[in-house]
Amino acid sequence: MLKEERHRFILNEVGIHNRVLLTDIANLLDVSVDTVRRDIKELHNSKLLKKVHGGAISLGFNNYNPIGKTIYSLEEKSRIAEKCLSLIKEGQVILLSGGTTNLELAKRLPSKFKLTCFTPSLPIAVQLLTKSNIEVIFIGGRMSKDSQIAIGGSAINMLSEIKVDICFLGTNSLHPVEGLTEFDWEIVQMKKAMIHSSRKVVSPCISEKIGSLQRFKICDVEEIDVLITELEPWDVKLNAFKNMNIQLL
Amino acid sequence: MLKEERHRFILNEVGIHNRVLLTDIANLLDVSVDTVRRDIKELHNSKLLKKVHGGAISLGFNNYNPIGKTIYSLEEKSRIAEKCLSLIKEGQVILLSGGTTNLELAKRLPSKFKLTCFTPSLPIAVQLLTKSNIEVIFIGGRMSKDSQIAIGGSAINMLSEIKVDICFLGTNSLHPVEGLTEFDWEIVQMKKAMIHSSRKVVSPCISEKIGSLQRFKICDVEEIDVLITELEPWDVKLNAFKNMNIQLL
DNA sequence: CTTATTACAGCAATATATTGCAAAAATAAG
DNA sequence: CTTATTTTTGCAATATATTGCTGTAATAAG
């Protein structure tokens, strides 16, 4: 294994988990701890991660994500992202809306997977461009400073011209009766357009968001094909969805 | 076996596996490792792959951080960016093509300045979104992994619908007779569209790029309104442009 | 304080890089 | 076609880099 490969592996791990242990990496790559330590030292000197006692942690964290917001519920987002991955087949065309859960998914898409990804999200596009076999198409438009996604007429226009296999629709509020809702009207318009452009709509949703309600409505629950939470599908919290026409994952 | 054939073989292997070992290639092609090493050195110098200890690795999928991407000529780019700034008036609508010089310009745009900025460049958009008073509109489309800008039909389409006050057109090759040229045909199409969408075209150009020539033509020198280099306007290197209808800055 | 883990420096074995050189191959010139 | 020149290639000698291991120092944790 080339040194450069180890470096990339480590950076990738740090990117996903925000931290790594020397011993874990050494086991995974089947090299000595010293080698990993020296690798991490180099990466530290190149300011690509921060070397700490016992391993390394990510510098980034606050780069693209609104500072402070994260870390909490990162576990859950990871679990959800992993489940999302299982729905994607090589060669498909997918659409990723914004949101941190989808960003986690983007990080985890394997480089060697051949995929076409549409997205209006800047941080997600940045992630995807590091993956060699993924074709990235940015849905352009006026950029929202908060959410870092493109919104407005031209974005919606561009969406109207595509039809993808799966849309992963970041979900902030999911109410069993009222459906999907949003705080921002512009984003509602985007999400409506995304649903319209997709054969299959997947809603990755942290369970704590279930039952919450915002000002504007995106769609009814029934328009979602798959609901993915960090819970097991038989969890009582998901009871409300069990006799609906939705796949729980 | 011809050198060119080996080069193609190596690039192909790197394309498929993202990495190669010197010894593997030497065995497969039945030449000495020295030969392969020299081949890889050449390909490295042509920036077609990255030579590492023991082999070579793909460039494509490493972009975790644009750090290390030539710091050389940053002085000049800064000077140029400062000059560009002087052309921008509050309230204007501007268009920034890709390129590191324009990225420097984007970094320097003052936050309190009210501006509308169009750009097809991912890193530039990321920069601009940190500025509170700048409205950012991303020209979406298929993303080029190399240049990190949107290219192709939908990007050009979106450009066709706008008319901005000033376009800052990153310039890699400026020849007094042959005009502006580019290596990549897709980018040529983008730049043509950008010129067409702008009332005023400014060409920020490191002086060492003056006189160079690439495969595809963007436009004649006369279509540029302002040429900005790091040199003083009376520098002899700019003589060729002095009786043209161009403002030198 | 004590213990367990991790960091670091130095060393040796191995792998890779570099250099100069000569033979072979390709190219240019007559 | 022949000869001279340049480029390419493989080889050998030497230099450098990488890696895992050792023993010892530093650090974290109870």
Coordinates of C-alpha atoms (C1' of nucleotides) in Angstrom, one line a residue:
Chain A
M1 CA 0.0 0.0 0.0
L2 CA 1.3 3.4 -1.0
K3 CA 1.8 6.1 1.6
E4 CA -0.4 8.4 -0.3
E5 CA -3.2 5.9 -0.2
R6 CA -2.9 5.6 3.6
H7 CA -3.0 9.4 3.8
R8 CA -6.2 9.6 1.8
F9 CA -7.7 6.8 3.7
I10 CA -7.0 8.6 7.0
L11 CA -8.3 11.9 5.7
N12 CA -11.4 10.2 4.6
E13 CA -12.0 8.5 7.9
V14 CA -11.4 11.8 9.7
G15 CA -13.8 13.4 7.2
I16 CA -16.5 10.9 8.1
H17 CA -16.1 10.4 11.8
N18 CA -14.4 13.6 12.7
R19 CA -11.8 11.6 14.6
V20 CA -9.7 8.5 14.3
L21 CA -7.6 6.3 16.7
L22 CA -4.1 5.3 15.8
T23 CA -4.8 1.7 16.7
D24 CA -7.9 1.5 14.6
I25 CA -6.2 2.8 11.5
A26 CA -3.2 0.5 12.1
N27 CA -5.6 -2.5 12.3
L28 CA -7.7 -1.5 9.3
L29 CA -4.7 -0.9 7.1
D30 CA -2.6 -3.7 8.6
V31 CA 0.5 -1.5 9.2
S32 CA 2.3 -0.7 12.4
V33 CA 1.1 2.0 14.8
D34 CA 4.3 3.9 14.2
T35 CA 3.6 4.1 10.5
V36 CA 0.2 5.6 11.2
R37 CA 1.7 7.9 13.7
R38 CA 4.2 9.2 11.1
D39 CA 1.4 9.5 8.6
I40 CA -0.7 11.6 10.9
K41 CA 2.3 13.7 11.8
E42 CA 2.8 14.5 8.1
L43 CA -0.9 15.3 7.6
H44 CA -0.8 17.4 10.7
N45 CA 2.1 19.4 9.4
S46 CA 0.2 19.9 6.1
K47 CA -2.6 21.2 8.2
L48 CA -5.1 18.6 6.9
L49 CA -6.0 17.3 10.3
K50 CA -5.1 17.8 13.9
K51 CA -2.9 15.3 15.6
V52 CA -3.8 14.5 19.2
H53 CA -2.8 12.0 21.8
G54 CA -3.9 8.7 20.6
G55 CA -5.1 9.7 17.1
A56 CA -6.3 12.6 15.1
I57 CA -9.3 14.8 14.9
S58 CA -10.8 16.9 12.1
L59 CA -9.9 20.5 11.6
G60 CA -13.0 21.2 9.6
F61 CA -16.2 20.7 11.4
N62 CA -16.9 24.3 11.4
N63 CA -15.9 24.9 7.8
Y64 CA -19.1 24.4 6.1
N65 CA -21.5 23.5 8.9
P66 CA -22.9 26.3 10.9
I67 CA -20.6 26.3 13.9
G68 CA -21.8 24.6 17.1
K69 CA -24.9 23.2 15.6
T70 CA -23.4 19.8 14.9
I71 CA -21.8 16.9 16.8
Y72 CA -25.0 16.3 18.6
S73 CA -27.0 13.9 16.6
L74 CA -24.1 13.1 14.3
E75 CA -24.4 9.4 15.3
E76 CA -28.0 9.4 14.2
K77 CA -27.2 11.1 11.0
S78 CA -24.5 8.5 10.3
R79 CA -26.9 5.7 10.9
I80 CA -29.4 7.3 8.5
A81 CA -26.8 7.9 5.9
E82 CA -25.7 4.3 6.0
K83 CA -29.3 3.2 5.4
C84 CA -29.6 5.6 2.5
L85 CA -26.6 4.1 0.9
S86 CA -28.2 0.7 0.8
L87 CA -30.9 2.1 -1.6
I88 CA -28.5 3.3 -4.2
K89 CA -27.5 1.1 -7.1
E90 CA -24.5 1.6 -9.4
G91 CA -25.3 3.7 -12.4
Q92 CA -28.3 5.4 -11.0
V93 CA -29.1 9.1 -11.2
I94 CA -29.8 10.6 -7.8
L95 CA -30.8 14.0 -6.4
L96 CA -29.6 15.2 -3.0
S97 CA -31.3 18.2 -1.4
G98 CA -29.4 20.1 1.2
G99 CA -29.0 19.4 4.9
T100 CA -26.4 17.8 7.1
T101 CA -27.8 14.3 6.8
N102 CA -27.5 14.4 3.0
L103 CA -24.0 15.8 3.5
E104 CA -23.1 12.7 5.6
L105 CA -24.5 10.6 2.8
A106 CA -22.5 12.4 0.2
K107 CA -19.3 11.8 2.2
R108 CA -20.0 8.1 2.3
L109 CA -20.7 7.6 -1.4
P110 CA -18.0 5.2 -2.5
S111 CA -15.5 6.7 -5.0
K112 CA -15.5 3.7 -7.2
F113 CA -19.3 3.8 -7.6
K114 CA -20.5 5.1 -10.9
L115 CA -23.2 7.6 -10.2
T116 CA -24.8 10.8 -11.5
C117 CA -25.7 13.2 -8.7
F118 CA -27.7 16.4 -9.0
T119 CA -27.7 18.8 -6.1
P120 CA -28.4 22.4 -5.3
S121 CA -26.3 22.3 -2.2
L122 CA -22.9 23.9 -2.2
P123 CA -21.3 21.8 0.6
I124 CA -22.6 18.6 -0.9
A125 CA -21.2 19.5 -4.3
V126 CA -17.8 20.2 -2.7
Q127 CA -17.9 16.8 -1.2
L128 CA -19.0 15.0 -4.3
L129 CA -16.3 16.6 -6.5
T130 CA -13.7 14.6 -4.5
K131 CA -15.2 11.3 -5.8
S132 CA -13.7 10.3 -9.0
N133 CA -16.5 8.3 -10.5
I134 CA -19.4 10.5 -9.6
E135 CA -20.7 12.9 -12.1
V136 CA -21.9 16.0 -10.3
I137 CA -24.5 18.4 -11.7
F138 CA -25.1 21.5 -9.8
I139 CA -28.6 22.9 -9.8
G140 CA -27.8 26.6 -10.0
G141 CA -29.6 29.7 -8.9
R142 CA -29.7 32.4 -6.2
M143 CA -27.8 31.1 -3.2
S144 CA -29.4 31.1 0.2
K145 CA -26.8 32.2 2.7
D146 CA -28.3 30.2 5.6
S147 CA -28.8 26.8 3.9
Q148 CA -26.1 27.2 1.3
I149 CA -28.4 25.8 -1.4
A150 CA -29.6 27.4 -4.6
I151 CA -33.2 28.6 -4.6
G152 CA -35.5 30.6 -6.8
G153 CA -36.8 30.5 -10.3
S154 CA -33.8 29.4 -12.2
A155 CA -33.1 26.5 -9.8
I156 CA -36.7 25.4 -10.0
N157 CA -36.5 25.7 -13.8
M158 CA -33.5 23.5 -14.0
L159 CA -35.2 21.0 -11.8
S160 CA -38.2 20.9 -14.1
E161 CA -36.0 19.6 -16.8
I162 CA -34.8 16.4 -15.0
K163 CA -36.2 13.1 -13.8
V164 CA -34.0 11.2 -11.5
D165 CA -34.2 7.7 -10.0
I166 CA -34.1 8.7 -6.4
C167 CA -34.3 11.9 -4.5
F168 CA -33.0 12.1 -1.0
L169 CA -35.1 14.9 0.5
G170 CA -33.6 16.3 3.7
T171 CA -36.5 16.5 6.2
N172 CA -36.8 19.0 9.1
S173 CA -40.4 18.4 10.0
L174 CA -42.5 15.4 9.4
H175 CA -46.0 15.3 10.8
P176 CA -48.1 12.1 10.4
V177 CA -51.2 14.2 9.6
E178 CA -49.8 17.5 8.2
G179 CA -47.0 15.9 6.2
L180 CA -43.7 17.5 5.4
T181 CA -43.4 21.2 6.3
E182 CA -40.7 23.9 6.2
F183 CA -39.9 27.2 7.8
D184 CA -38.7 28.9 4.6
W185 CA -41.1 29.3 1.7
E186 CA -38.3 29.4 -1.0
I187 CA -37.1 26.1 0.2
V188 CA -40.6 24.7 0.1
Q189 CA -40.7 25.6 -3.6
M190 CA -37.4 23.8 -4.2
K191 CA -38.5 20.7 -2.4
K192 CA -41.7 20.6 -4.3
A193 CA -39.8 20.8 -7.5
M194 CA -37.4 18.1 -6.4
I195 CA -40.3 15.7 -5.6
H196 CA -41.7 16.4 -8.9
S197 CA -38.4 15.5 -10.6
S198 CA -38.0 12.1 -9.0
R199 CA -39.4 8.7 -9.6
K200 CA -38.8 7.7 -5.9
V201 CA -38.6 10.1 -2.9
V202 CA -36.7 9.1 0.2
S203 CA -37.0 11.1 3.3
P204 CA -34.0 10.8 5.7
C205 CA -35.3 12.1 9.0
I206 CA -34.0 12.2 12.5
S207 CA -36.7 10.7 14.7
E208 CA -36.9 13.8 17.0
K209 CA -38.2 15.8 14.0
I210 CA -41.2 13.5 13.7
G211 CA -44.3 15.2 14.8
S212 CA -43.0 18.7 14.4
L213 CA -44.7 21.2 12.3
Q214 CA -43.6 24.4 10.5
R215 CA -45.3 27.2 8.7
F216 CA -45.3 26.0 5.1
K217 CA -46.3 22.7 3.6
I218 CA -44.2 20.7 1.2
C219 CA -46.3 17.6 0.6
D220 CA -48.4 14.9 2.3
V221 CA -46.7 12.0 3.9
E222 CA -48.0 9.7 1.2
E223 CA -45.9 11.4 -1.4
I224 CA -42.8 10.0 0.3
D225 CA -41.9 6.5 -0.8
V226 CA -39.3 5.6 1.9
L227 CA -38.9 7.1 5.4
I228 CA -35.5 6.5 6.9
T229 CA -34.8 7.2 10.6
E230 CA -32.1 6.2 12.9
L231 CA -34.7 3.9 14.7
E232 CA -35.4 0.3 13.9
P233 CA -38.5 0.0 11.6
W234 CA -40.6 -1.6 14.4
D235 CA -40.0 1.2 16.9
V236 CA -43.2 2.5 18.5
K237 CA -42.4 6.0 17.5
L238 CA -43.0 5.0 13.9
N239 CA -46.5 3.5 14.7
A240 CA -48.3 6.4 13.0
F241 CA -46.8 5.5 9.7
K242 CA -47.3 1.8 9.8
N243 CA -50.6 1.6 7.9
M244 CA -49.5 4.2 5.4
N245 CA -48.1 3.4 2.0
I246 CA -44.6 4.1 3.1
Q247 CA -41.5 1.9 3.3
L248 CA -39.9 2.3 6.8
L249 CA -36.2 1.8 7.0
Chain B
M1 CA 6.8 -0.6 -27.4
L2 CA 6.5 3.1 -27.9
K3 CA 6.9 5.5 -25.1
E4 CA 3.5 7.0 -25.9
E5 CA 1.9 3.6 -25.7
R6 CA 3.3 3.1 -22.3
H7 CA 2.1 6.5 -21.2
R8 CA -1.4 5.7 -22.3
F9 CA -1.3 2.3 -20.7
I10 CA -0.1 3.9 -17.4
L11 CA -2.8 6.6 -17.5
N12 CA -5.4 4.0 -18.3
E13 CA -4.3 1.9 -15.3
V14 CA -4.4 4.9 -13.0
G15 CA -7.8 5.8 -14.4
I16 CA -9.1 2.4 -13.6
H17 CA -7.5 1.6 -10.3
N18 CA -6.7 5.1 -9.1
R19 CA -3.1 4.0 -8.4
V20 CA -0.3 1.9 -9.9
L21 CA 2.9 0.4 -8.6
L22 CA 6.1 0.9 -10.5
T23 CA 6.9 -2.8 -10.3
D24 CA 3.5 -3.9 -11.5
I25 CA 3.7 -1.7 -14.6
A26 CA 7.3 -2.9 -15.2
N27 CA 6.2 -6.5 -15.2
L28 CA 3.1 -6.0 -17.2
L29 CA 4.9 -4.1 -20.0
D30 CA 8.1 -6.0 -19.6
V31 CA 10.4 -3.0 -19.3
S32 CA 12.7 -2.0 -16.5
V33 CA 11.4 -0.1 -13.5
D34 CA 13.7 2.7 -14.5
T35 CA 11.8 3.2 -17.7
V36 CA 8.5 3.2 -15.9
R37 CA 9.8 5.6 -13.3
R38 CA 10.9 8.0 -16.1
D39 CA 7.5 7.7 -17.7
I40 CA 5.7 8.5 -14.5
K41 CA 8.0 11.4 -13.9
E42 CA 7.1 12.8 -17.3
L43 CA 3.4 12.3 -16.7
H44 CA 3.7 13.9 -13.3
N45 CA 5.3 16.9 -14.9
S46 CA 2.5 17.1 -17.3
K47 CA 0.1 17.0 -14.3
L48 CA -1.6 13.9 -15.6
L49 CA -1.0 11.9 -12.4
K50 CA 0.8 12.2 -9.1
K51 CA 4.1 10.5 -8.7
V52 CA 4.6 9.1 -5.3
H53 CA 7.1 6.9 -3.6
G54 CA 6.7 3.4 -5.2
G55 CA 4.3 4.3 -8.0
A56 CA 1.7 6.9 -9.0
I57 CA -1.8 7.9 -7.9
S58 CA -4.7 9.6 -9.6
L59 CA -5.1 13.3 -9.2
G60 CA -8.8 13.3 -9.6
F61 CA -10.1 12.2 -6.2
N62 CA -7.7 13.7 -3.7
N63 CA -9.1 17.2 -3.4
Y64 CA -9.7 17.2 0.3
N65 CA -8.1 20.6 0.5
P66 CA -6.9 22.9 -2.2
I67 CA -3.9 23.5 0.1
G68 CA -0.6 22.9 -1.7
K69 CA -2.0 23.9 -5.0
T70 CA 0.7 26.4 -6.0
I71 CA 1.3 29.3 -3.8
Y72 CA 3.6 30.6 -6.4
S73 CA 2.5 33.8 -8.2
L74 CA 0.1 34.6 -5.4
E75 CA 1.8 38.0 -5.1
E76 CA 0.9 38.8 -8.6
K77 CA -2.6 37.5 -8.3
S78 CA -3.1 39.7 -5.3
R79 CA -2.0 42.8 -7.1
I80 CA -4.3 42.0 -10.0
A81 CA -7.2 41.3 -7.7
E82 CA -6.7 44.7 -6.0
K83 CA -6.8 46.4 -9.4
C84 CA -9.9 44.6 -10.3
L85 CA -11.6 45.8 -7.2
S86 CA -11.1 49.4 -8.3
L87 CA -13.4 48.8 -11.2
I88 CA -16.4 47.6 -9.2
K89 CA -19.0 50.1 -8.0
E90 CA -21.6 49.4 -5.3
G91 CA -24.8 48.0 -6.5
Q92 CA -23.4 46.5 -9.7
V93 CA -24.0 43.0 -11.0
I94 CA -20.8 41.2 -11.8
L95 CA -19.9 37.8 -13.2
L96 CA -16.8 35.9 -12.0
S97 CA -15.5 33.1 -14.2
G98 CA -13.3 30.5 -12.4
G99 CA -9.6 30.6 -11.8
T100 CA -7.4 31.4 -8.9
T101 CA -7.1 35.1 -9.7
N102 CA -10.8 35.5 -9.5
L103 CA -10.8 33.6 -6.3
E104 CA -8.4 36.1 -4.9
L105 CA -10.8 38.8 -6.1
A106 CA -13.7 37.1 -4.5
K107 CA -11.9 36.9 -1.2
R108 CA -11.2 40.7 -1.3
L109 CA -14.7 41.9 -2.1
P110 CA -15.7 43.9 1.0
S111 CA -18.6 42.4 2.9
K112 CA -20.4 45.7 3.3
F113 CA -20.5 46.3 -0.4
K114 CA -23.9 45.6 -1.9
L115 CA -23.3 43.5 -5.0
T116 CA -24.9 40.8 -7.1
C117 CA -22.4 38.1 -8.2
F118 CA -22.9 35.4 -10.7
T119 CA -20.4 32.6 -10.9
P120 CA -20.1 29.1 -12.2
S121 CA -17.2 28.4 -9.9
L122 CA -17.6 26.3 -6.7
P123 CA -14.7 27.7 -4.7
I124 CA -15.7 31.2 -5.6
A125 CA -19.3 30.7 -4.5
V126 CA -18.1 29.2 -1.2
Q127 CA -16.0 32.4 -0.7
L128 CA -18.8 34.8 -1.7
L129 CA -21.3 33.1 0.6
T130 CA -19.3 34.4 3.6
K131 CA -20.0 38.0 2.6
S132 CA -23.2 39.2 4.1
N133 CA -24.2 41.9 1.5
I134 CA -23.3 40.0 -1.6
E135 CA -26.1 38.2 -3.4
V136 CA -24.7 35.1 -5.0
I137 CA -26.2 33.4 -8.0
F138 CA -24.6 30.1 -9.0
I139 CA -24.5 29.2 -12.7
G140 CA -25.4 25.6 -12.4
G141 CA -24.6 22.6 -14.6
R142 CA -22.3 19.6 -15.0
M143 CA -19.3 20.2 -12.8
S144 CA -15.8 19.8 -14.1
K145 CA -13.7 18.0 -11.6
D146 CA -10.5 19.7 -12.7
S147 CA -11.5 23.3 -12.7
Q148 CA -14.4 23.0 -10.3
I149 CA -16.7 25.1 -12.5
A150 CA -20.0 24.2 -14.1
I151 CA -19.9 23.5 -17.8
G152 CA -22.1 22.3 -20.5
G153 CA -25.5 23.1 -21.9
S154 CA -27.5 24.1 -18.9
A155 CA -24.8 26.4 -17.6
I156 CA -24.5 28.1 -21.0
N157 CA -28.3 28.2 -21.1
M158 CA -28.4 30.0 -17.8
L159 CA -25.8 32.4 -18.9
S160 CA -27.8 33.2 -22.0
E161 CA -30.5 34.6 -19.7
I162 CA -28.4 37.3 -18.0
K163 CA -26.7 40.5 -18.8
V164 CA -24.2 41.8 -16.2
D165 CA -22.3 45.0 -15.8
I166 CA -18.8 43.5 -15.6
C167 CA -17.4 40.1 -16.3
F168 CA -14.0 39.2 -14.8
L169 CA -12.8 36.6 -17.2
G170 CA -10.0 34.5 -15.8
T171 CA -7.4 34.3 -18.6
N172 CA -4.8 31.6 -19.1
S173 CA -3.5 32.5 -22.5
L174 CA -3.5 35.9 -24.1
H175 CA -1.8 36.3 -27.5
P176 CA -1.7 39.8 -29.1
V177 CA -2.6 38.4 -32.5
E178 CA -4.5 35.1 -31.8
G179 CA -6.4 36.5 -28.8
L180 CA -7.7 34.5 -25.8
T181 CA -7.3 30.8 -26.1
E182 CA -8.0 27.8 -23.8
F183 CA -7.0 24.2 -23.5
D184 CA -10.4 22.8 -22.8
W185 CA -13.2 23.2 -25.3
E186 CA -16.0 23.1 -22.8
I187 CA -14.5 26.0 -20.9
V188 CA -14.1 27.9 -24.2
Q189 CA -17.9 27.6 -24.7
M190 CA -18.5 28.8 -21.1
K191 CA -16.2 31.8 -21.6
K192 CA -17.8 32.7 -24.9
A193 CA -21.2 32.7 -23.2
M194 CA -19.9 34.8 -20.4
I195 CA -18.5 37.4 -22.8
H196 CA -21.9 37.5 -24.5
S197 CA -23.7 38.1 -21.2
S198 CA -21.6 41.1 -20.2
R199 CA -21.6 44.8 -21.0
K200 CA -17.9 45.1 -20.1
V201 CA -15.3 42.3 -20.2
V202 CA -12.2 42.5 -17.9
S203 CA -9.4 40.2 -18.4
P204 CA -7.2 39.7 -15.3
C205 CA -4.0 38.0 -16.6
I206 CA -0.7 37.2 -15.0
S207 CA 1.9 38.7 -17.4
E208 CA 3.7 35.5 -17.9
K209 CA 0.6 34.2 -19.7
I210 CA 0.8 36.9 -22.3
G211 CA 2.0 35.5 -25.6
S212 CA 1.0 32.0 -24.8
L213 CA -1.3 30.1 -27.1
Q214 CA -3.6 27.1 -26.5
R215 CA -5.6 24.9 -28.8
F216 CA -9.0 26.6 -28.8
K217 CA -9.9 30.2 -29.3
I218 CA -12.3 32.1 -27.1
C219 CA -12.2 35.6 -28.7
D220 CA -10.1 38.3 -30.2
V221 CA -8.2 40.7 -28.0
E222 CA -10.5 43.5 -29.1
E223 CA -13.4 41.9 -27.4
I224 CA -11.8 42.6 -24.1
D225 CA -12.4 46.0 -22.6
V226 CA -9.8 46.1 -19.9
L227 CA -6.6 44.1 -19.5
I228 CA -5.3 43.9 -16.0
T229 CA -1.9 42.5 -15.2
E230 CA 0.4 42.8 -12.3
L231 CA 2.7 45.1 -14.3
E232 CA 2.5 48.9 -14.6
P233 CA 0.5 49.9 -17.6
W234 CA 3.6 51.4 -19.3
D235 CA 5.6 48.3 -19.0
V236 CA 7.3 47.3 -22.3
K237 CA 5.7 43.8 -22.1
L238 CA 2.4 45.5 -22.8
N239 CA 3.6 47.3 -25.9
A240 CA 1.7 45.0 -28.3
F241 CA -1.6 46.2 -26.8
K242 CA -1.0 49.9 -26.7
N243 CA -2.6 50.8 -30.0
M244 CA -5.5 48.5 -29.5
N245 CA -8.8 49.6 -28.2
I246 CA -8.1 48.2 -24.7
Q247 CA -7.8 49.9 -21.4
L248 CA -4.6 48.7 -19.7
L249 CA -4.5 48.6 -15.9
Chain C
dC1 C1' 1.0 7.8 43.3
dT2 C1' 0.5 3.9 40.2
dT3 C1' -0.5 1.8 36.0
dA4 C1' -1.4 1.5 31.2
dT5 C1' -1.2 3.6 27.2
dT6 C1' 1.0 6.4 23.8
dA7 C1' 5.0 9.2 21.9
dC8 C1' 9.5 9.5 20.4
dA9 C1' 14.3 8.6 19.0
dG10 C1' 17.5 5.6 17.1
dC11 C1' 18.4 1.5 14.5
dA12 C1' 18.4 -2.2 10.9
dA13 C1' 16.2 -4.3 6.9
dT14 C1' 14.2 -3.5 2.9
dA15 C1' 12.4 -0.9 -0.9
dT16 C1' 12.8 2.9 -3.9
dA17 C1' 15.2 7.0 -6.1
dT18 C1' 19.0 9.0 -8.4
dT19 C1' 22.9 9.3 -11.1
dG20 C1' 26.2 8.3 -14.7
dC21 C1' 27.2 5.4 -18.3
dA22 C1' 27.0 2.4 -22.3
dA23 C1' 24.4 -0.1 -25.7
dA24 C1' 20.5 0.1 -28.6
dA25 C1' 17.1 2.4 -31.1
dA26 C1' 15.2 6.2 -33.5
dT27 C1' 15.9 10.3 -36.1
dA28 C1' 18.1 13.7 -39.0
dA29 C1' 21.5 14.9 -42.4
dG30 C1' 24.3 14.1 -46.2
Chain D
dC1 C1' 21.8 4.1 -48.2
dT2 C1' 25.2 5.6 -44.9
dT3 C1' 26.7 8.3 -41.2
dA4 C1' 26.2 11.3 -37.4
dT5 C1' 23.4 12.8 -33.7
dT6 C1' 19.9 12.5 -30.5
dT7 C1' 16.8 9.9 -27.7
dT8 C1' 15.6 6.0 -25.2
dT9 C1' 16.6 2.2 -22.4
dG10 C1' 18.7 -0.9 -19.0
dC11 C1' 22.2 -1.5 -15.7
dA12 C1' 25.2 -0.8 -11.7
dA13 C1' 26.6 1.9 -7.8
dT14 C1' 25.2 5.0 -4.5
dA15 C1' 22.0 7.7 -1.9
dT16 C1' 17.6 8.2 0.1
dA17 C1' 13.0 6.8 2.0
dT18 C1' 10.0 3.7 4.3
dT19 C1' 8.8 0.7 7.7
dG20 C1' 8.7 -2.0 12.0
dC21 C1' 11.1 -2.8 16.1
dT22 C1' 13.4 -1.7 20.3
dG23 C1' 13.9 0.7 24.7
dT24 C1' 12.9 4.8 27.1
dA25 C1' 10.3 9.1 28.1
dA26 C1' 5.9 11.4 28.3
dT27 C1' 1.1 11.5 29.0
dA28 C1' -3.5 10.1 30.5
dA29 C1' -6.5 7.8 33.7
dG30 C1' -7.8 5.6 37.9

